[in-house]
Short mmCIF file of C-alpha atoms in Angstrom, two decimals:
data_model
loop_
_atom_site.label_atom_id
_atom_site.label_comp_id
_atom_site.label_asym_id
_atom_site.label_seq_id
_atom_site.Cartn_x
_atom_site.Cartn_y
_atom_site.Cartn_z
CA UNK A 1 0.17 0.07 -0.01
CA UNK A 2 2.81 2.34 0.80
CA UNK A 3 4.40 1.64 -2.78
CA UNK A 4 0.77 2.61 -4.45
CA UNK A 5 0.20 5.48 -2.09
CA UNK A 6 4.06 6.96 -3.42
CA UNK A 7 3.35 6.38 -6.85
CA UNK A 8 -0.22 8.11 -6.24
CA UNK A 9 1.35 10.93 -4.74
CA UNK A 10 3.94 11.52 -7.50
CA UNK A 11 1.05 11.13 -10.24
CA UNK A 12 -1.06 14.12 -8.52
CA UNK A 13 1.62 16.49 -8.34
CA UNK A 14 2.48 16.17 -11.86
CA UNK A 15 -1.06 16.51 -12.62
CA UNK A 16 -1.31 19.60 -10.44
CA UNK A 17 1.93 20.73 -12.20
CA UNK A 18 0.54 20.35 -15.60
CA UNK A 19 -2.90 22.41 -14.42
CA UNK A 20 -0.49 25.15 -13.43
CA UNK A 21 1.55 25.11 -16.54
CA UNK A 22 -1.39 25.77 -18.41
CA UNK A 23 -2.87 28.51 -15.72
CA UNK A 24 -0.02 30.33 -16.83
CA UNK A 25 -0.67 30.20 -20.06
CA UNK A 26 -4.35 31.14 -19.50
CA UNK A 27 -3.82 33.89 -16.84
CA UNK A 28 -1.44 35.73 -19.02
CA UNK A 29 -3.51 35.51 -22.20
CA UNK A 30 -6.54 36.53 -20.70
CA UNK A 31 -4.68 39.75 -18.93
CA UNK A 32 -3.69 40.98 -22.55
CA UNK A 33 -7.19 40.51 -24.03
CA UNK A 34 -6.87 37.29 -25.71
CA UNK A 35 -9.64 34.96 -26.08
CA UNK A 36 -9.25 31.60 -24.33
CA UNK A 37 -12.35 29.19 -25.30
CA UNK A 38 -11.03 26.02 -23.29
CA UNK A 39 -9.07 25.25 -20.08
CA UNK A 40 -8.98 21.36 -20.00
CA UNK A 41 -6.75 19.03 -17.96
CA UNK A 42 -5.98 15.77 -19.66
CA UNK A 43 -6.99 14.63 -23.32
CA UNK A 44 -9.94 12.36 -24.68
CA UNK A 45 -13.64 12.22 -23.79
CA UNK A 46 -14.81 14.99 -21.24
CA UNK A 47 -15.67 13.68 -18.00
CA UNK A 48 -16.63 17.02 -16.41
CA UNK A 49 -16.77 20.36 -17.50
CA UNK A 50 -18.23 23.93 -16.47
CA UNK A 51 -18.55 27.45 -18.69
CA UNK A 52 -17.88 30.08 -16.85
CA UNK A 53 -17.81 33.58 -18.94
CA UNK A 54 -16.61 32.37 -22.71
CA UNK A 55 -14.22 29.79 -21.07
CA UNK A 56 -14.80 26.23 -20.80
CA UNK A 57 -12.93 24.52 -17.93
CA UNK A 58 -13.00 20.78 -17.72
CA UNK A 59 -11.39 17.09 -16.94
CA UNK A 60 -10.97 14.87 -19.47
CA UNK A 61 -10.58 10.69 -19.56
CA UNK A 62 -6.54 10.69 -20.03
CA UNK A 63 -4.87 12.43 -17.63
CA UNK A 64 -2.00 12.86 -20.04
CA UNK A 65 -1.50 16.52 -20.25
CA UNK A 66 -3.58 19.93 -20.48
CA UNK A 67 -4.27 22.32 -22.84
CA UNK A 68 -5.43 26.06 -23.21
CA UNK A 69 -7.32 26.91 -26.50
CA UNK A 70 -6.32 30.61 -27.15
CA UNK A 71 -8.14 31.76 -30.31
CA UNK A 72 -5.94 32.31 -33.38
CA UNK A 73 -2.56 30.81 -32.39
CA UNK A 74 -1.52 30.73 -35.94
CA UNK A 75 -2.32 31.33 -39.40
CA UNK A 76 -3.67 28.08 -39.84
CA UNK A 77 -6.65 28.73 -37.17
CA UNK A 78 -9.92 30.14 -38.99
CA UNK A 79 -11.17 32.85 -36.59
CA UNK A 80 -14.41 35.07 -36.43
CA UNK A 81 -13.56 38.23 -38.04
CA UNK A 82 -15.07 39.85 -35.04
CA UNK A 83 -12.67 38.10 -32.67
CA UNK A 84 -9.59 38.57 -34.67
CA UNK A 85 -8.28 41.60 -32.63
CA UNK A 86 -8.32 39.48 -29.43
CA UNK A 87 -6.26 36.85 -31.10
CA UNK A 88 -2.89 35.26 -30.48
CA UNK A 89 -1.33 35.96 -33.54
CA UNK A 90 -2.69 39.73 -33.58
CA UNK A 91 -0.80 40.79 -30.24
CA UNK A 92 2.49 42.26 -30.11
CA UNK A 93 5.72 40.00 -30.16
CA UNK A 94 6.19 40.98 -26.46
CA UNK A 95 3.07 39.79 -25.05
CA UNK A 96 2.91 36.55 -26.96
CA UNK A 97 6.45 35.82 -25.55
CA UNK A 98 4.85 36.23 -22.04
CA UNK A 99 2.16 33.96 -22.79
CA UNK A 100 4.45 31.01 -24.21
CA UNK A 101 6.83 31.50 -21.22
CA UNK A 102 4.29 31.65 -18.68
CA UNK A 103 4.18 27.59 -18.74
CA UNK A 104 7.74 27.14 -17.88
CA UNK A 105 7.72 29.95 -15.63
CA UNK A 106 4.92 28.06 -13.53
CA UNK A 107 7.19 25.00 -13.53
CA UNK A 108 10.04 27.11 -12.42
CA UNK A 109 8.32 28.49 -9.54
CA UNK A 110 6.62 25.07 -8.46
CA UNK A 111 10.36 23.82 -8.41
CA UNK A 112 11.89 26.81 -6.35
CA UNK A 113 9.05 26.61 -3.94
CA UNK A 114 9.30 22.95 -3.09
CA UNK A 115 12.94 23.07 -2.82
CA UNK A 116 12.60 26.34 -0.46
CA UNK A 117 9.82 24.14 1.31
CA UNK A 118 12.32 21.44 1.97
CA UNK A 119 14.73 23.34 3.52
CA UNK A 120 12.42 25.32 5.30
CA UNK A 121 10.36 22.55 7.12
CA UNK A 122 13.33 19.71 7.29
CA UNK A 123 16.89 21.39 6.65
CA UNK A 124 19.48 20.92 3.99
CA UNK A 125 20.53 17.29 3.20
CA UNK A 126 23.15 18.37 0.48
CA UNK A 127 25.88 19.66 2.93
CA UNK A 128 29.50 18.36 4.01
CA UNK A 129 28.60 17.65 7.92
CA UNK A 130 29.09 14.19 8.28
CA UNK A 131 27.68 10.96 10.02
CA UNK A 132 30.25 8.65 11.29
CA UNK A 133 30.58 4.69 9.86
CA UNK A 134 32.28 3.17 12.35
CA UNK A 135 33.63 -0.01 10.47
CA UNK A 136 34.61 -0.96 6.98
CA UNK A 137 32.14 -2.73 5.76
CA UNK A 138 33.28 -6.57 4.35
CA UNK A 139 30.32 -6.94 1.79
CA UNK A 140 28.46 -4.73 -0.24
CA UNK A 141 24.91 -5.16 1.42
CA UNK A 142 26.32 -5.06 4.91
CA UNK A 143 24.32 -2.77 6.99
CA UNK A 144 25.24 -3.25 10.84
CA UNK A 145 29.05 -3.35 12.15
CA UNK A 146 30.19 -6.73 13.65
CA UNK A 147 32.50 -6.79 16.18
CA UNK A 148 35.04 -8.42 14.00
CA UNK A 149 34.78 -5.33 11.29
CA UNK A 150 37.82 -3.11 10.79
CA UNK A 151 37.47 0.23 11.81
CA UNK A 152 36.78 2.70 9.32
CA UNK A 153 39.37 5.24 8.24
CA UNK A 154 37.22 8.26 9.76
CA UNK A 155 36.65 6.51 13.21
CA UNK A 156 40.61 5.79 13.14
CA UNK A 157 41.28 9.61 12.48
CA UNK A 158 39.01 10.58 15.27
CA UNK A 159 36.23 12.34 13.42
CA UNK A 160 33.10 12.43 15.03
CA UNK A 161 29.68 13.02 13.54
CA UNK A 162 28.59 16.47 13.34
CA UNK A 163 32.06 17.36 11.76
CA UNK A 164 31.97 19.48 8.58
CA UNK A 165 34.54 18.55 5.88
CA UNK A 166 35.28 21.95 4.35
CA UNK A 167 38.01 20.76 1.61
CA UNK A 168 39.64 17.42 0.49
CA UNK A 169 43.35 17.56 -0.41
CA UNK A 170 42.87 21.30 -0.62
CA UNK A 171 39.76 21.31 -2.98
CA UNK A 172 36.98 23.29 -1.18
CA UNK A 173 33.68 21.26 -0.77
CA UNK A 174 30.56 22.39 0.72
CA UNK A 175 27.79 19.82 -0.43
CA UNK A 176 27.83 15.94 0.17
CA UNK A 177 27.92 15.73 -3.94
CA UNK A 178 31.12 17.76 -3.76
CA UNK A 179 32.61 15.66 -0.89
CA UNK A 180 31.88 12.17 -2.48
CA UNK A 181 33.20 13.34 -5.75
CA UNK A 182 36.30 14.67 -4.32
CA UNK A 183 36.59 11.28 -2.16
CA UNK A 184 36.05 9.14 -5.30
CA UNK A 185 38.99 10.62 -7.21
CA UNK A 186 41.44 8.88 -4.73
CA UNK A 187 41.98 5.39 -4.38
CA UNK A 188 42.10 3.16 -1.46
CA UNK A 189 45.26 3.13 0.56
CA UNK A 190 46.27 6.30 -0.70
CA UNK A 191 46.86 9.28 2.15
CA UNK A 192 44.47 12.35 1.82
CA UNK A 193 44.26 15.76 3.74
CA UNK A 194 40.80 16.37 4.96
CA UNK A 195 40.35 20.00 6.40
CA UNK A 196 37.55 19.56 9.33
CA UNK A 197 35.36 22.26 10.84
CA UNK A 198 34.41 21.21 14.68
CA UNK A 199 32.85 23.92 16.98
CA UNK A 200 34.11 27.02 15.11
CA UNK A 201 37.84 25.92 14.68
CA UNK A 202 39.35 24.17 11.90
CA UNK A 203 42.12 21.70 11.66
CA UNK A 204 43.30 19.05 8.96
CA UNK A 205 43.57 15.23 9.05
CA UNK A 206 45.72 13.26 7.04
CA UNK A 207 43.77 9.82 6.42
CA UNK A 208 44.57 6.82 4.58
CA UNK A 209 41.32 5.57 2.52
CA UNK A 210 40.32 1.81 2.73
CA UNK A 211 39.83 -0.30 0.03
CA UNK A 212 36.65 -1.84 -1.13
CA UNK A 213 36.63 -4.55 -3.71
CA UNK A 214 33.57 -3.17 -5.25
CA UNK A 215 34.28 0.53 -5.45
CA UNK A 216 36.72 2.47 -7.66
CA UNK A 217 37.77 5.46 -5.62
CA UNK A 218 38.68 4.85 -1.71
CA UNK A 219 36.19 4.53 1.45
CA UNK A 220 36.51 7.13 4.06
CA UNK A 221 33.54 6.02 6.21
CA UNK A 222 31.20 8.97 6.52
CA UNK A 223 27.47 9.33 5.40
CA UNK A 224 25.12 12.15 5.17
CA UNK A 225 23.52 13.76 8.10
CA UNK A 226 20.27 13.91 7.47
CA UNK A 227 19.04 17.22 7.76
CA UNK A 228 21.19 20.56 8.52
CA UNK A 229 18.70 23.16 10.09
CA UNK A 230 18.76 26.39 8.17
CA UNK A 231 17.13 30.14 8.81
CA UNK A 232 14.51 30.97 6.10
CA UNK A 233 17.12 33.43 4.61
CA UNK A 234 19.79 30.92 4.14
CA UNK A 235 16.87 28.60 2.67
CA UNK A 236 16.22 30.79 -0.02
CA UNK A 237 20.13 31.16 -1.12
CA UNK A 238 20.39 27.16 -0.52
CA UNK A 239 17.15 27.03 -2.70
CA UNK A 240 18.48 28.92 -5.76
CA UNK A 241 21.84 26.72 -5.28
CA UNK A 242 19.86 23.76 -5.48
CA UNK A 243 18.01 25.05 -8.29
CA UNK A 244 20.83 25.77 -10.25
CA UNK A 245 22.31 22.37 -9.73
CA UNK A 246 19.27 20.55 -11.11
CA UNK A 247 19.19 23.30 -14.05
CA UNK A 248 22.90 21.93 -14.72
CA UNK A 249 22.01 18.17 -14.08
CA UNK A 250 18.92 18.54 -16.48
CA UNK A 251 21.15 20.09 -19.39
CA UNK A 252 23.99 17.40 -19.12
CA UNK A 253 21.08 14.67 -18.78
CA UNK A 254 19.73 15.99 -22.18
CA UNK A 255 23.26 16.17 -23.63
CA UNK A 256 24.15 12.27 -22.58
CA UNK A 257 20.41 10.84 -23.68
CA UNK A 258 21.87 9.99 -27.01
CA UNK A 259 24.85 8.28 -25.79
CA UNK A 260 22.94 6.41 -22.91
CA UNK A 261 20.14 5.30 -25.30
CA UNK A 262 22.07 2.05 -26.00
CA UNK A 263 22.59 1.10 -22.37
CA UNK A 264 18.86 1.06 -21.21
CA UNK A 265 18.37 -2.33 -21.42
CA UNK A 266 21.88 -3.52 -20.42
CA UNK A 267 22.15 -5.23 -16.88
CA UNK A 268 22.85 -2.80 -13.79
CA UNK A 269 21.48 -0.25 -15.86
CA UNK A 270 21.97 2.77 -13.50
CA UNK A 271 25.74 1.58 -12.72
CA UNK A 272 26.20 1.47 -16.69
CA UNK A 273 25.14 4.71 -17.35
CA UNK A 274 21.14 4.04 -18.91
CA UNK A 275 20.12 5.83 -15.82
CA UNK A 276 17.77 8.29 -17.87
CA UNK A 277 14.21 7.30 -17.16
CA UNK A 278 10.56 8.13 -18.12
CA UNK A 279 7.68 9.42 -15.65
CA UNK A 280 7.10 5.73 -15.09
CA UNK A 281 10.52 5.19 -13.86
CA UNK A 282 10.33 8.40 -11.84
CA UNK A 283 7.18 7.11 -10.18
CA UNK A 284 8.49 3.71 -9.79
CA UNK A 285 11.31 5.05 -7.83
CA UNK A 286 9.01 7.13 -5.72
CA UNK A 287 7.19 4.16 -4.45
CA UNK A 288 10.08 2.28 -3.85
CA UNK A 289 11.34 4.87 -1.44
CA UNK A 290 7.88 5.79 0.35
CA UNK A 291 7.71 2.07 0.85
CA UNK A 292 11.42 1.59 2.22
CA UNK A 293 11.82 0.35 5.85
CA UNK A 294 14.19 2.13 7.88
CA UNK A 295 13.86 5.65 6.21
CA UNK A 296 12.14 8.31 8.43
CA UNK A 297 8.97 10.15 7.08
CA UNK A 298 11.24 13.16 6.84
CA UNK A 299 13.71 11.63 4.56
CA UNK A 300 10.60 10.15 2.62
CA UNK A 301 8.72 13.64 2.42
CA UNK A 302 12.14 15.13 1.47
CA UNK A 303 12.53 12.86 -1.40
CA UNK A 304 9.28 12.83 -2.86
CA UNK A 305 9.03 16.79 -2.93
CA UNK A 306 12.65 16.93 -4.45
CA UNK A 307 11.64 14.74 -7.17
CA UNK A 308 8.57 16.85 -7.84
CA UNK A 309 10.60 19.96 -7.88
CA UNK A 310 13.67 18.20 -10.11
CA UNK A 311 10.72 16.82 -12.72
CA UNK A 312 9.12 20.43 -12.89
CA UNK A 313 12.57 22.02 -13.71
CA UNK A 314 13.42 19.68 -16.25
CA UNK A 315 9.67 19.73 -17.85
CA UNK A 316 10.23 23.84 -17.59
CA UNK A 317 13.52 23.43 -19.48
CA UNK A 318 12.37 20.92 -22.09
CA UNK A 319 9.51 22.84 -22.74
CA UNK A 320 11.94 25.87 -23.99
CA UNK A 321 13.65 23.78 -26.42
CA UNK A 322 13.48 25.36 -29.71
CA UNK A 323 11.16 22.69 -31.53
CA UNK A 324 7.75 22.68 -32.44
CA UNK A 325 5.03 22.13 -31.27
CA UNK A 326 7.07 23.00 -27.80
CA UNK A 327 6.38 26.32 -26.38
CA UNK A 328 10.39 27.07 -26.80
CA UNK A 329 9.56 26.50 -30.72
CA UNK A 330 6.68 28.74 -30.94
CA UNK A 331 8.93 31.26 -29.16
CA UNK A 332 11.39 31.30 -31.51
CA UNK A 333 8.45 31.68 -34.32
CA UNK A 334 7.45 34.66 -32.21
CA UNK A 335 10.81 36.11 -31.98
CA UNK A 336 11.51 35.72 -35.88
CA UNK A 337 8.44 37.28 -36.77
CA UNK A 338 9.25 40.38 -34.40
CA UNK A 339 12.89 40.37 -35.85
CA UNK A 340 11.47 40.20 -39.64
CA UNK A 341 8.68 43.23 -38.88
CA UNK A 342 11.67 45.11 -37.46
CA UNK A 343 13.74 44.67 -40.33
CA UNK A 344 10.79 45.57 -42.83
CA UNK A 345 9.71 49.23 -40.98
CA UNK A 346 13.68 50.14 -41.03
CA UNK A 347 13.31 49.34 -44.56
CA UNK A 348 10.04 51.07 -44.69
CA UNK A 349 8.52 48.05 -46.58
CA UNK A 350 5.42 46.16 -45.66
CA UNK A 351 4.97 43.83 -42.53
CA UNK A 352 5.44 40.30 -44.06
CA UNK A 353 2.79 39.44 -41.28
CA UNK A 354 2.96 35.83 -39.68
CA UNK A 355 5.15 32.87 -40.40
CA UNK A 356 3.25 30.27 -42.68
CA UNK A 357 3.00 27.77 -40.35
CA UNK A 358 1.69 25.15 -43.01
CA UNK A 359 5.69 24.91 -43.90
CA UNK A 360 6.59 24.07 -40.83
CA UNK A 361 4.06 21.18 -39.96
CA UNK A 362 6.68 18.57 -41.20
CA UNK A 363 8.90 19.77 -38.50
CA UNK A 364 6.77 19.59 -35.62
CA UNK A 365 5.61 16.21 -37.03
CA UNK A 366 9.20 14.97 -37.25
CA UNK A 367 9.75 16.14 -33.52
CA UNK A 368 6.92 14.44 -32.34
CA UNK A 369 7.67 11.21 -34.13
CA UNK A 370 11.25 10.99 -32.49
CA UNK A 371 9.60 12.38 -28.95
CA UNK A 372 7.07 9.70 -29.37
CA UNK A 373 9.62 6.79 -30.01
CA UNK A 374 11.96 7.82 -27.34
CA UNK A 375 9.24 8.01 -24.96
CA UNK A 376 8.05 4.45 -25.71
CA UNK A 377 11.95 3.56 -25.26
CA UNK A 378 12.23 4.71 -21.92
CA UNK A 379 8.80 3.35 -20.97
CA UNK A 380 9.50 -0.35 -22.17
CA UNK A 381 13.24 0.09 -20.30
CA UNK A 382 11.28 0.93 -17.12
CA UNK A 383 9.05 -1.94 -17.31
CA UNK A 384 11.52 -4.76 -18.69
CA UNK A 385 14.86 -3.38 -16.89
CA UNK A 386 13.77 -1.14 -14.03
CA UNK A 387 16.31 0.98 -12.14
CA UNK A 388 16.56 -0.36 -8.54
CA UNK A 389 17.29 2.13 -5.67
CA UNK A 390 20.20 1.19 -3.69
#
């Protein structure tokens, strides 16, 4: 039941995010006097709808997205001449740009607010403040420390839970990700200088890392502190920093995608590089964490919120890619039309008008074909070769 609850929470959060995305388009369009006739969540047959003013609001049978029907989005739309002044295409380029950007903006707002909520309510998990592993594990799945297990390098060096590692071999670290990255760059058996902050003072320990047969880098024997409490002002700054990290990670993930496709069905998929996943895979991971034993509710809640935040930031960025029919592709068309009109005015020539979208249909169909094929491939990988969280 807890697994299904995790999946359900993610699905509901995704639907709410879609609704807010479309609401961004709707509110900005109406604020500029554009006519919006429909606001629906889902596709297919209508389950429920209600008309308020000139707009019909409703829910459809297939919860696979949503849409706002703004009159006159392109020259392909046939519009009553009386409504032409209120069409999308008749408005200034900057207003059309705002409407198109509003969807991604809502995703970014959702992502930032959720990151801030995690930090304000629970604290910061991604810090270099450590908890101690007192022994060196003899096998990968070991949980407890048997009496016969050798002491970990961190315990031998006299580190304490609550210590903050600020540098590894002279390289500053401020987050858990940076700390583990720096440790993994040193082999087991090598001596590494760690700068430690404890009770307001700093000191350095030269620690020889342990060797683990299943790990490339050395083993220090530290774990992240579950949560480090932060103030509201600090939470805002940390949320902005984490937002930037998710943006960079999303961009790197998109860049790696072509190379990772062949690895989607390889054994130990996540370790071999095929770690990209579909919405199905993300919901599966959410269910795994919510149903996991030995994990506190704070960690579970923080994970779910972080996943929803990350997905929103990724979707916001993906939606801005310059391909039709994404908002980013439509934005490129609007910018092109604006620049073409500006040059025509400078040359004292008639405004060439909107781009003929009929000519761009093959580009839209081509992108949709690639997108659908990729989606089917990722979903198949998530069904037949799912990523298992450790």
